[in-house]
């Protein structure tokens, strides 16, 4: 059976983005995220984080700092009954010309090695249009979490509204 997946951007979508997020003491989940993730998980979706982390390439923090932060984030979510099924990240900046930094889709290709994605019954949620780039290659629905709506995609001003939409429109 194929996996229904919700691909999630991290900074600005799951947690508050204060710029180059890596300090555990500054980890703050955005409003509605925990309940929204619980709802999506209860609906049978795998939860997979796809995130750009150029702070590593810029020397602001290390891969170890990122891993420590993610371990803490996943533990806090697990304390609320939410399991993150996968985390894929790009440690590069734009100048590196890699194929994994969104809007390129290399991180999604990595995830496809671990999940048998049912693209037409999956979703991608982000706070920036580049987070939804996979929508141009695969039949997946993109949702932007932003107070500045774009006409090119679905828009909600908070995560829970996106989860409710998926509940009403998913399979």
CSV table of N, CA and C in Angstrom, one decimal:
chain,number,residue,atom,x,y,z
A,1,UNK,N,0.8,-1.2,0.0
A,1,UNK,CA,0.0,0.0,0.0
A,1,UNK,C,0.9,1.3,0.0
A,2,UNK,N,0.5,2.2,-0.8
A,2,UNK,CA,1.3,3.4,-0.9
A,2,UNK,C,1.1,4.3,0.3
A,3,UNK,N,2.1,5.2,0.6
A,3,UNK,CA,2.0,6.0,1.8
A,3,UNK,C,1.4,7.4,1.4
A,4,UNK,N,0.4,7.8,2.2
A,4,UNK,CA,-0.1,9.1,2.2
A,4,UNK,C,0.8,9.9,3.0
A,5,UNK,N,1.4,11.0,2.5
A,5,UNK,CA,2.4,11.8,3.2
A,5,UNK,C,2.0,13.3,3.2
A,6,UNK,N,2.3,13.9,4.3
A,6,UNK,CA,2.3,15.4,4.4
A,6,UNK,C,3.7,15.8,4.5
A,7,UNK,N,4.3,16.4,3.5
A,7,UNK,CA,5.6,17.0,3.5
A,7,UNK,C,5.5,18.3,4.2
A,8,UNK,N,6.4,18.6,5.1
A,8,UNK,CA,6.3,19.8,5.9
A,8,UNK,C,7.6,20.6,5.9
A,9,UNK,N,7.5,21.9,5.6
A,9,UNK,CA,8.6,22.8,5.8
A,9,UNK,C,8.8,22.9,7.3
A,10,UNK,N,9.9,23.3,7.8
A,10,UNK,CA,10.1,23.4,9.2
A,10,UNK,C,10.0,24.8,9.7
A,11,UNK,N,11.0,25.7,9.5
A,11,UNK,CA,11.0,27.0,10.0
A,11,UNK,C,9.9,27.9,9.4
A,12,UNK,N,9.0,28.4,10.2
A,12,UNK,CA,8.0,29.3,9.7
A,12,UNK,C,6.7,28.5,9.5
A,13,UNK,N,6.8,27.2,9.4
A,13,UNK,CA,5.6,26.3,9.2
A,13,UNK,C,5.3,25.5,10.5
A,14,UNK,N,6.3,24.8,11.0
A,14,UNK,CA,6.1,24.0,12.3
A,14,UNK,C,6.5,24.9,13.5
A,15,UNK,N,7.6,25.6,13.4
A,15,UNK,CA,8.1,26.4,14.5
A,15,UNK,C,8.3,27.8,14.1
A,16,UNK,N,8.3,28.7,15.0
A,16,UNK,CA,8.5,30.1,14.8
A,16,UNK,C,9.9,30.3,14.2
A,17,UNK,N,9.9,31.1,13.1
A,17,UNK,CA,11.2,31.3,12.4
A,17,UNK,C,11.8,32.7,12.8
A,18,UNK,N,12.8,32.6,13.7
A,18,UNK,CA,13.4,33.8,14.1
A,18,UNK,C,14.7,34.1,13.3
A,19,UNK,N,15.0,33.2,12.3
A,19,UNK,CA,16.2,33.3,11.5
A,19,UNK,C,17.2,32.4,12.0
A,20,UNK,N,17.6,31.4,11.1
A,20,UNK,CA,18.7,30.5,11.4
A,20,UNK,C,18.4,29.8,12.8
A,21,UNK,N,17.4,29.0,12.8
A,21,UNK,CA,16.8,28.3,14.0
A,21,UNK,C,17.6,27.1,14.3
A,22,UNK,N,18.3,27.1,15.5
A,22,UNK,CA,19.0,25.9,15.9
A,22,UNK,C,19.1,25.8,17.4
A,23,UNK,N,18.7,26.8,18.1
A,23,UNK,CA,18.9,26.8,19.6
A,23,UNK,C,17.7,26.3,20.3
A,24,UNK,N,17.9,25.2,21.0
A,24,UNK,CA,16.7,24.5,21.6
A,24,UNK,C,15.9,25.4,22.5
A,25,UNK,N,16.6,26.3,23.2
A,25,UNK,CA,15.8,27.2,24.1
A,25,UNK,C,14.9,28.2,23.4
A,26,UNK,N,15.1,28.3,22.1
A,26,UNK,CA,14.2,29.2,21.3
A,26,UNK,C,13.2,28.4,20.5
A,27,UNK,N,13.1,27.1,20.7
A,27,UNK,CA,12.1,26.3,20.0
A,27,UNK,C,10.7,26.6,20.5
A,28,UNK,N,9.9,27.1,19.5
A,28,UNK,CA,8.5,27.5,19.8
A,28,UNK,C,7.7,27.0,18.7
A,29,UNK,N,6.7,26.2,19.0
A,29,UNK,CA,5.8,25.7,17.9
A,29,UNK,C,4.8,26.8,17.6
A,30,UNK,N,4.5,26.9,16.3
A,30,UNK,CA,3.5,27.9,15.9
A,30,UNK,C,2.1,27.4,16.3
A,31,UNK,N,1.2,28.4,16.5
A,31,UNK,CA,-0.1,28.1,17.0
A,31,UNK,C,-0.8,27.1,16.1
A,32,UNK,N,-1.5,26.1,16.7
A,32,UNK,CA,-2.2,25.1,16.0
A,32,UNK,C,-1.4,23.9,15.4
A,33,UNK,N,-0.1,24.0,15.4
A,33,UNK,CA,0.7,23.0,14.8
A,33,UNK,C,0.6,21.6,15.4
A,34,UNK,N,0.7,21.6,16.8
A,34,UNK,CA,0.7,20.3,17.4
A,34,UNK,C,-0.7,19.6,17.2
A,35,UNK,N,-1.8,20.3,17.4
A,35,UNK,CA,-3.1,19.7,17.2
A,35,UNK,C,-3.3,19.4,15.7
A,36,UNK,N,-2.8,20.2,14.8
A,36,UNK,CA,-2.9,19.9,13.4
A,36,UNK,C,-2.1,18.7,13.0
A,37,UNK,N,-0.9,18.5,13.5
A,37,UNK,CA,-0.1,17.4,13.2
A,37,UNK,C,-0.8,16.1,13.8
A,38,UNK,N,-1.4,16.2,15.0
A,38,UNK,CA,-2.1,15.1,15.5
A,38,UNK,C,-3.2,14.7,14.6
A,39,UNK,N,-4.0,15.6,14.1
A,39,UNK,CA,-5.1,15.4,13.2
A,39,UNK,C,-4.6,14.7,12.0
A,40,UNK,N,-3.5,15.2,11.4
A,40,UNK,CA,-3.0,14.6,10.1
A,40,UNK,C,-2.6,13.1,10.4
A,41,UNK,N,-1.9,12.9,11.5
A,41,UNK,CA,-1.4,11.6,11.8
A,41,UNK,C,-2.6,10.6,12.0
A,42,UNK,N,-3.6,11.1,12.7
A,42,UNK,CA,-4.8,10.3,13.0
A,42,UNK,C,-5.5,9.9,11.7
A,43,UNK,N,-5.3,10.7,10.7
A,43,UNK,CA,-5.9,10.5,9.3
A,43,UNK,C,-5.1,9.5,8.5
A,44,UNK,N,-3.9,9.1,9.1
A,44,UNK,CA,-3.1,8.1,8.4
A,44,UNK,C,-2.0,8.6,7.6
A,45,UNK,N,-1.7,9.9,7.7
A,45,UNK,CA,-0.6,10.5,6.9
A,45,UNK,C,0.7,10.3,7.6
A,46,UNK,N,1.7,10.0,6.8
A,46,UNK,CA,3.1,10.1,7.3
A,46,UNK,C,3.5,11.5,7.4
A,47,UNK,N,4.3,11.9,8.4
A,47,UNK,CA,4.7,13.3,8.5
A,47,UNK,C,6.2,13.4,8.2
A,48,UNK,N,6.5,14.1,7.2
A,48,UNK,CA,7.9,14.2,6.7
A,48,UNK,C,8.4,15.6,6.6
A,49,UNK,N,9.4,16.0,7.3
A,49,UNK,CA,10.0,17.3,7.2
A,49,UNK,C,11.0,17.4,6.1
A,50,UNK,N,10.8,18.5,5.3
A,50,UNK,CA,11.8,18.8,4.2
A,50,UNK,C,12.2,20.3,4.4
A,51,UNK,N,13.5,20.5,4.8
A,51,UNK,CA,13.9,21.8,5.2
A,51,UNK,C,15.2,22.3,4.7
A,52,UNK,N,15.3,23.5,4.2
A,52,UNK,CA,16.6,24.1,3.9
A,52,UNK,C,17.2,24.6,5.2
A,53,UNK,N,18.5,24.4,5.3
A,53,UNK,CA,19.3,24.8,6.5
A,53,UNK,C,20.6,25.5,6.1
A,54,UNK,N,20.5,26.6,5.4
A,54,UNK,CA,21.7,27.3,4.9
A,54,UNK,C,22.6,27.8,6.0
A,55,UNK,N,22.0,27.9,7.3
A,55,UNK,CA,22.9,28.3,8.4
A,55,UNK,C,24.1,27.4,8.6
A,56,UNK,N,23.9,26.2,8.2
A,56,UNK,CA,25.1,25.2,8.3
A,56,UNK,C,26.2,25.7,7.3
A,57,UNK,N,25.9,25.9,6.1
A,57,UNK,CA,26.8,26.4,5.1
A,57,UNK,C,27.4,27.7,5.4
A,58,UNK,N,26.6,28.6,6.0
A,58,UNK,CA,27.1,29.9,6.4
A,58,UNK,C,27.9,29.9,7.7
A,59,UNK,N,28.0,28.8,8.4
A,59,UNK,CA,28.8,28.7,9.6
A,59,UNK,C,28.1,29.2,10.8
A,60,UNK,N,26.8,29.4,10.8
A,60,UNK,CA,26.1,29.9,12.0
A,60,UNK,C,25.9,28.8,13.0
A,61,UNK,N,25.8,27.5,12.5
A,61,UNK,CA,25.7,26.4,13.4
A,61,UNK,C,26.1,25.1,12.6
A,62,UNK,N,26.3,24.0,13.2
A,62,UNK,CA,26.8,22.8,12.6
A,62,UNK,C,25.7,21.8,12.3
A,63,UNK,N,26.1,20.8,11.6
A,63,UNK,CA,25.1,19.7,11.4
A,63,UNK,C,24.8,19.0,12.7
A,64,UNK,N,25.7,18.9,13.6
A,64,UNK,CA,25.4,18.4,15.0
A,64,UNK,C,24.4,19.3,15.7
A,65,UNK,N,24.6,20.6,15.6
A,65,UNK,CA,23.6,21.5,16.2
A,65,UNK,C,22.2,21.2,15.6
A,66,UNK,N,22.1,21.1,14.3
A,66,UNK,CA,20.9,20.8,13.7
A,66,UNK,C,20.3,19.5,14.2
A,67,UNK,N,21.1,18.5,14.2
A,67,UNK,CA,20.6,17.1,14.7
A,67,UNK,C,20.1,17.2,16.2
A,68,UNK,N,20.8,17.9,17.0
A,68,UNK,CA,20.4,18.1,18.4
A,68,UNK,C,19.1,18.8,18.5
A,69,UNK,N,18.9,19.8,17.7
A,69,UNK,CA,17.7,20.6,17.7
A,69,UNK,C,16.5,19.7,17.2
A,70,UNK,N,16.8,18.9,16.1
A,70,UNK,CA,15.7,18.1,15.6
A,70,UNK,C,15.3,16.9,16.6
A,71,UNK,N,16.3,16.4,17.3
A,71,UNK,CA,16.0,15.4,18.3
A,71,UNK,C,15.1,16.0,19.3
A,72,UNK,N,15.4,17.2,19.8
A,72,UNK,CA,14.5,17.8,20.8
A,72,UNK,C,13.1,18.1,20.2
A,73,UNK,N,13.1,18.6,19.0
A,73,UNK,CA,11.8,18.9,18.4
A,73,UNK,C,10.9,17.6,18.3
A,74,UNK,N,11.5,16.6,17.8
A,74,UNK,CA,10.8,15.3,17.7
A,74,UNK,C,10.4,14.8,19.0
A,75,UNK,N,11.2,14.9,20.0
A,75,UNK,CA,10.9,14.4,21.4
A,75,UNK,C,9.7,15.2,21.9
A,76,UNK,N,9.7,16.5,21.8
A,76,UNK,CA,8.6,17.4,22.2
A,76,UNK,C,7.3,17.0,21.5
A,77,UNK,N,7.4,16.8,20.2
A,77,UNK,CA,6.2,16.4,19.5
A,77,UNK,C,5.7,15.0,19.9
A,78,UNK,N,6.7,14.1,20.1
A,78,UNK,CA,6.3,12.8,20.6
A,78,UNK,C,5.6,12.8,21.9
A,79,UNK,N,6.0,13.8,22.8
A,79,UNK,CA,5.3,13.9,24.1
A,79,UNK,C,3.9,14.3,23.9
A,80,UNK,N,3.5,14.8,22.7
A,80,UNK,CA,2.1,15.2,22.4
A,80,UNK,C,1.5,14.1,21.5
A,81,UNK,N,2.2,13.0,21.3
A,81,UNK,CA,1.6,11.9,20.5
A,81,UNK,C,1.8,12.1,19.0
A,82,UNK,N,2.7,12.9,18.6
A,82,UNK,CA,3.0,13.2,17.2
A,82,UNK,C,4.4,12.5,16.9
A,83,UNK,N,4.4,11.7,15.8
A,83,UNK,CA,5.6,11.1,15.3
A,83,UNK,C,6.0,11.7,14.0
A,84,UNK,N,7.2,12.2,13.9
A,84,UNK,CA,7.8,12.6,12.7
A,84,UNK,C,8.4,11.4,12.0
A,85,UNK,N,7.9,11.1,10.8
A,85,UNK,CA,8.4,9.8,10.2
A,85,UNK,C,9.7,10.0,9.4
A,86,UNK,N,10.0,11.2,9.1
A,86,UNK,CA,11.3,11.4,8.3
A,86,UNK,C,11.7,12.9,8.4
A,87,UNK,N,13.0,13.1,8.3
A,87,UNK,CA,13.5,14.5,8.2
A,87,UNK,C,14.6,14.5,7.1
A,88,UNK,N,14.5,15.4,6.2
A,88,UNK,CA,15.4,15.6,5.1
A,88,UNK,C,15.8,17.0,5.1
A,89,UNK,N,17.1,17.3,5.0
A,89,UNK,CA,17.5,18.7,5.1
A,89,UNK,C,18.7,19.0,4.1
A,90,UNK,N,18.7,20.2,3.6
A,90,UNK,CA,19.8,20.7,2.8
A,90,UNK,C,20.6,21.6,3.6
A,91,UNK,N,21.9,21.3,3.8
A,91,UNK,CA,22.9,22.1,4.5
A,91,UNK,C,23.6,23.2,3.7
A,92,UNK,N,23.2,23.3,2.4
A,92,UNK,CA,23.9,24.2,1.5
A,92,UNK,C,23.2,25.6,1.5
A,93,UNK,N,23.9,26.5,0.8
A,93,UNK,CA,23.3,27.8,0.5
A,93,UNK,C,23.1,27.9,-1.0
A,94,UNK,N,22.5,29.0,-1.5
A,94,UNK,CA,22.3,29.1,-2.9
A,94,UNK,C,23.5,29.0,-3.8
A,95,UNK,N,24.6,29.5,-3.3
A,95,UNK,CA,25.9,29.5,-4.1
A,95,UNK,C,26.4,28.1,-4.3
A,96,UNK,N,26.0,27.2,-3.5
A,96,UNK,CA,26.5,25.8,-3.7
A,96,UNK,C,26.0,25.1,-4.9
A,97,UNK,N,24.9,25.6,-5.4
A,97,UNK,CA,24.3,25.0,-6.7
A,97,UNK,C,24.0,23.5,-6.5
A,98,UNK,N,23.5,23.1,-5.4
A,98,UNK,CA,23.2,21.7,-5.1
A,98,UNK,C,21.8,21.4,-5.7
A,99,UNK,N,21.4,20.1,-5.7
A,99,UNK,CA,20.1,19.8,-6.2
A,99,UNK,C,19.1,19.5,-5.1
A,100,UNK,N,19.5,19.8,-3.8
A,100,UNK,CA,18.6,19.5,-2.7
A,100,UNK,C,18.0,20.8,-2.1
A,101,UNK,N,18.5,21.9,-2.4
A,101,UNK,CA,18.0,23.2,-1.8
A,101,UNK,C,16.7,23.5,-2.5
A,102,UNK,N,15.6,23.6,-1.7
A,102,UNK,CA,14.4,24.1,-2.3
A,102,UNK,C,14.6,25.5,-2.9
A,103,UNK,N,14.1,25.7,-4.1
A,103,UNK,CA,13.0,25.1,-4.8
A,103,UNK,C,13.4,23.8,-5.6
A,104,UNK,N,14.6,23.4,-5.6
A,104,UNK,CA,14.9,22.2,-6.3
A,104,UNK,C,14.3,21.0,-5.5
A,105,UNK,N,14.2,19.9,-6.1
A,105,UNK,CA,13.4,18.8,-5.5
A,105,UNK,C,14.2,17.6,-5.0
A,106,UNK,N,15.5,17.7,-4.9
A,106,UNK,CA,16.4,16.6,-4.5
A,106,UNK,C,16.0,16.0,-3.1
A,107,UNK,N,15.5,16.8,-2.2
A,107,UNK,CA,15.1,16.2,-0.9
A,107,UNK,C,13.9,15.3,-1.0
A,108,UNK,N,13.0,15.7,-1.9
A,108,UNK,CA,11.8,14.9,-2.2
A,108,UNK,C,12.2,13.5,-2.8
A,109,UNK,N,13.2,13.6,-3.7
A,109,UNK,CA,13.7,12.4,-4.3
A,109,UNK,C,14.4,11.5,-3.3
A,110,UNK,N,15.1,12.1,-2.3
A,110,UNK,CA,15.6,11.3,-1.2
A,110,UNK,C,14.5,10.6,-0.4
A,111,UNK,N,13.4,11.4,-0.1
A,111,UNK,CA,12.3,10.8,0.6
A,111,UNK,C,11.6,9.7,-0.1
A,112,UNK,N,11.6,9.8,-1.5
A,112,UNK,CA,11.0,8.7,-2.3
A,112,UNK,C,11.7,7.4,-2.1
A,113,UNK,N,13.0,7.4,-1.7
A,113,UNK,CA,13.7,6.2,-1.5
A,113,UNK,C,13.2,5.5,-0.2
A,114,UNK,N,12.7,6.2,0.7
A,114,UNK,CA,12.2,5.7,2.0
A,114,UNK,C,10.7,5.5,2.1
A,115,UNK,N,10.0,6.2,1.3
A,115,UNK,CA,8.5,6.1,1.3
A,115,UNK,C,8.0,5.8,-0.1
A,116,UNK,N,6.9,5.0,-0.2
A,116,UNK,CA,6.3,4.8,-1.5
A,116,UNK,C,5.1,5.7,-1.5
A,117,UNK,N,5.4,6.9,-2.0
A,117,UNK,CA,4.5,8.1,-1.9
A,117,UNK,C,3.3,7.9,-2.8
A,118,UNK,N,2.1,8.1,-2.3
A,118,UNK,CA,0.9,8.2,-3.1
A,118,UNK,C,0.7,9.7,-3.4
A,119,UNK,N,1.3,10.2,-4.4
A,119,UNK,CA,1.4,11.6,-4.7
A,119,UNK,C,0.0,12.3,-4.8
A,120,UNK,N,-0.9,11.6,-5.4
A,120,UNK,CA,-2.2,12.3,-5.6
A,120,UNK,C,-3.0,12.4,-4.3
A,121,UNK,N,-2.6,11.6,-3.3
A,121,UNK,CA,-3.3,11.7,-2.0
A,121,UNK,C,-2.4,12.2,-0.9
A,122,UNK,N,-1.4,13.0,-1.3
A,122,UNK,CA,-0.5,13.6,-0.4
A,122,UNK,C,-0.5,15.1,-0.5
A,123,UNK,N,0.1,15.7,0.5
A,123,UNK,CA,0.1,17.2,0.5
A,123,UNK,C,1.5,17.7,0.9
A,124,UNK,N,1.8,19.0,0.6
A,124,UNK,CA,3.0,19.6,1.0
A,124,UNK,C,2.6,21.0,1.6
A,125,UNK,N,3.1,21.3,2.8
A,125,UNK,CA,2.7,22.5,3.5
A,125,UNK,C,4.0,23.3,3.8
A,126,UNK,N,4.0,24.6,3.5
A,126,UNK,CA,5.1,25.5,3.7
A,126,UNK,C,4.7,26.9,3.9
A,127,UNK,N,5.6,27.7,4.3
A,127,UNK,CA,5.3,29.2,4.5
A,127,UNK,C,5.9,30.0,3.3
A,128,UNK,N,6.5,29.4,2.3
A,128,UNK,CA,7.1,30.1,1.2
A,128,UNK,C,6.8,29.3,0.0
A,129,UNK,N,6.6,30.0,-1.1
A,129,UNK,CA,6.2,29.4,-2.4
A,129,UNK,C,7.3,28.3,-2.8
A,130,UNK,N,8.6,28.6,-2.5
A,130,UNK,CA,9.6,27.6,-2.9
A,130,UNK,C,9.4,26.2,-2.2
A,131,UNK,N,8.7,26.2,-1.0
A,131,UNK,CA,8.4,25.0,-0.3
A,131,UNK,C,7.5,24.1,-1.1
A,132,UNK,N,6.8,24.7,-2.0
A,132,UNK,CA,5.8,23.9,-2.8
A,132,UNK,C,6.2,23.5,-4.2
A,133,UNK,N,7.5,23.6,-4.4
A,133,UNK,CA,8.1,23.4,-5.8
A,133,UNK,C,7.8,22.0,-6.3
A,134,UNK,N,7.7,21.0,-5.4
A,134,UNK,CA,7.4,19.7,-5.9
A,134,UNK,C,6.0,19.6,-6.6
A,135,UNK,N,5.2,20.5,-6.4
A,135,UNK,CA,3.8,20.5,-7.0
A,135,UNK,C,4.0,20.7,-8.5
A,136,UNK,N,5.1,21.2,-9.0
A,136,UNK,CA,5.3,21.3,-10.4
A,136,UNK,C,5.7,20.0,-11.1
A,137,UNK,N,6.2,19.1,-10.3
A,137,UNK,CA,6.7,17.8,-10.8
A,137,UNK,C,5.8,16.6,-10.5
A,138,UNK,N,5.0,16.7,-9.4
A,138,UNK,CA,4.2,15.6,-9.0
A,138,UNK,C,2.8,16.1,-8.8
A,139,UNK,N,1.8,15.1,-8.9
A,139,UNK,CA,0.4,15.5,-8.7
A,139,UNK,C,0.1,15.6,-7.2
A,140,UNK,N,0.7,16.5,-6.5
A,140,UNK,CA,0.5,16.7,-5.0
A,140,UNK,C,-0.1,18.1,-4.8
A,141,UNK,N,-0.9,18.2,-3.8
A,141,UNK,CA,-1.5,19.5,-3.4
A,141,UNK,C,-0.6,20.3,-2.5
A,142,UNK,N,-0.3,21.5,-2.9
A,142,UNK,CA,0.5,22.4,-2.0
A,142,UNK,C,-0.4,23.4,-1.2
A,143,UNK,N,0.0,23.6,0.0
A,143,UNK,CA,-0.7,24.5,0.9
A,143,UNK,C,0.3,25.5,1.5
A,144,UNK,N,0.0,26.8,1.3
A,144,UNK,CA,0.9,27.8,1.8
A,144,UNK,C,0.3,28.3,3.1
A,145,UNK,N,1.1,28.4,4.2
A,145,UNK,CA,0.7,29.0,5.5
A,145,UNK,C,1.2,30.4,5.5
A,146,UNK,N,0.4,31.4,5.3
A,146,UNK,CA,0.8,32.7,5.2
A,146,UNK,C,-0.3,33.7,5.3
A,147,UNK,N,0.0,34.8,5.9
A,147,UNK,CA,-1.0,35.9,6.0
A,147,UNK,C,-1.1,36.7,4.8
A,148,UNK,N,-0.1,36.5,3.8
A,148,UNK,CA,-0.1,37.2,2.5
A,148,UNK,C,-0.4,36.2,1.5
A,149,UNK,N,-1.7,36.0,1.1
A,149,UNK,CA,-2.1,34.9,0.2
A,149,UNK,C,-1.6,35.1,-1.2
A,150,UNK,N,-1.3,34.0,-1.8
A,150,UNK,CA,-1.0,34.0,-3.2
A,150,UNK,C,-2.1,33.3,-4.0
A,151,UNK,N,-2.3,33.7,-5.2
A,151,UNK,CA,-3.4,33.1,-6.0
A,151,UNK,C,-3.0,31.8,-6.7
A,152,UNK,N,-1.7,31.5,-6.6
A,152,UNK,CA,-1.2,30.3,-7.3
A,152,UNK,C,-1.4,29.0,-6.5
A,153,UNK,N,-1.8,29.1,-5.3
A,153,UNK,CA,-1.9,27.9,-4.5
A,153,UNK,C,-3.0,28.1,-3.3
A,154,UNK,N,-3.3,27.0,-2.6
A,154,UNK,CA,-4.1,27.1,-1.5
A,154,UNK,C,-3.4,27.9,-0.4
A,155,UNK,N,-4.1,28.7,0.3
A,155,UNK,CA,-3.6,29.6,1.4
A,155,UNK,C,-4.4,29.5,2.6
A,156,UNK,N,-3.7,29.3,3.8
A,156,UNK,CA,-4.4,29.4,5.1
A,156,UNK,C,-3.5,30.2,6.0
A,157,UNK,N,-4.1,30.9,7.0
A,157,UNK,CA,-3.3,31.8,7.8
A,157,UNK,C,-2.8,31.0,9.1
A,158,UNK,N,-3.1,29.7,9.2
A,158,UNK,CA,-2.5,29.0,10.3
A,158,UNK,C,-2.6,27.5,9.9
A,159,UNK,N,-1.8,26.7,10.7
A,159,UNK,CA,-1.6,25.3,10.3
A,159,UNK,C,-2.9,24.5,10.5
A,160,UNK,N,-3.6,24.8,11.6
A,160,UNK,CA,-4.8,24.0,11.9
A,160,UNK,C,-5.8,24.1,10.8
A,161,UNK,N,-6.0,25.3,10.2
A,161,UNK,CA,-6.9,25.4,9.0
A,161,UNK,C,-6.5,24.5,7.9
A,162,UNK,N,-5.2,24.4,7.7
A,162,UNK,CA,-4.7,23.5,6.6
A,162,UNK,C,-5.0,22.1,6.9
A,163,UNK,N,-4.8,21.7,8.2
A,163,UNK,CA,-5.1,20.3,8.6
A,163,UNK,C,-6.6,20.0,8.4
A,164,UNK,N,-7.5,21.0,8.8
A,164,UNK,CA,-8.9,20.8,8.6
A,164,UNK,C,-9.3,20.7,7.1
A,165,UNK,N,-8.6,21.4,6.3
A,165,UNK,CA,-8.8,21.3,4.8
A,165,UNK,C,-8.4,19.9,4.3
A,166,UNK,N,-7.3,19.4,4.8
A,166,UNK,CA,-6.8,18.1,4.4
A,166,UNK,C,-7.8,17.0,4.9
A,167,UNK,N,-8.3,17.2,6.1
A,167,UNK,CA,-9.3,16.3,6.6
A,167,UNK,C,-10.5,16.2,5.7
A,168,UNK,N,-11.0,17.4,5.2
A,168,UNK,CA,-12.2,17.5,4.4
A,168,UNK,C,-12.0,17.0,3.0
A,169,UNK,N,-10.8,17.2,2.5
A,169,UNK,CA,-10.5,17.0,1.1
A,169,UNK,C,-9.5,15.8,0.7
A,170,UNK,N,-8.9,15.2,1.8
A,170,UNK,CA,-8.0,14.1,1.6
A,170,UNK,C,-8.7,12.8,1.4
A,171,UNK,N,-8.0,11.8,1.3
A,171,UNK,CA,-8.6,10.4,1.1
A,171,UNK,C,-8.4,9.6,2.4
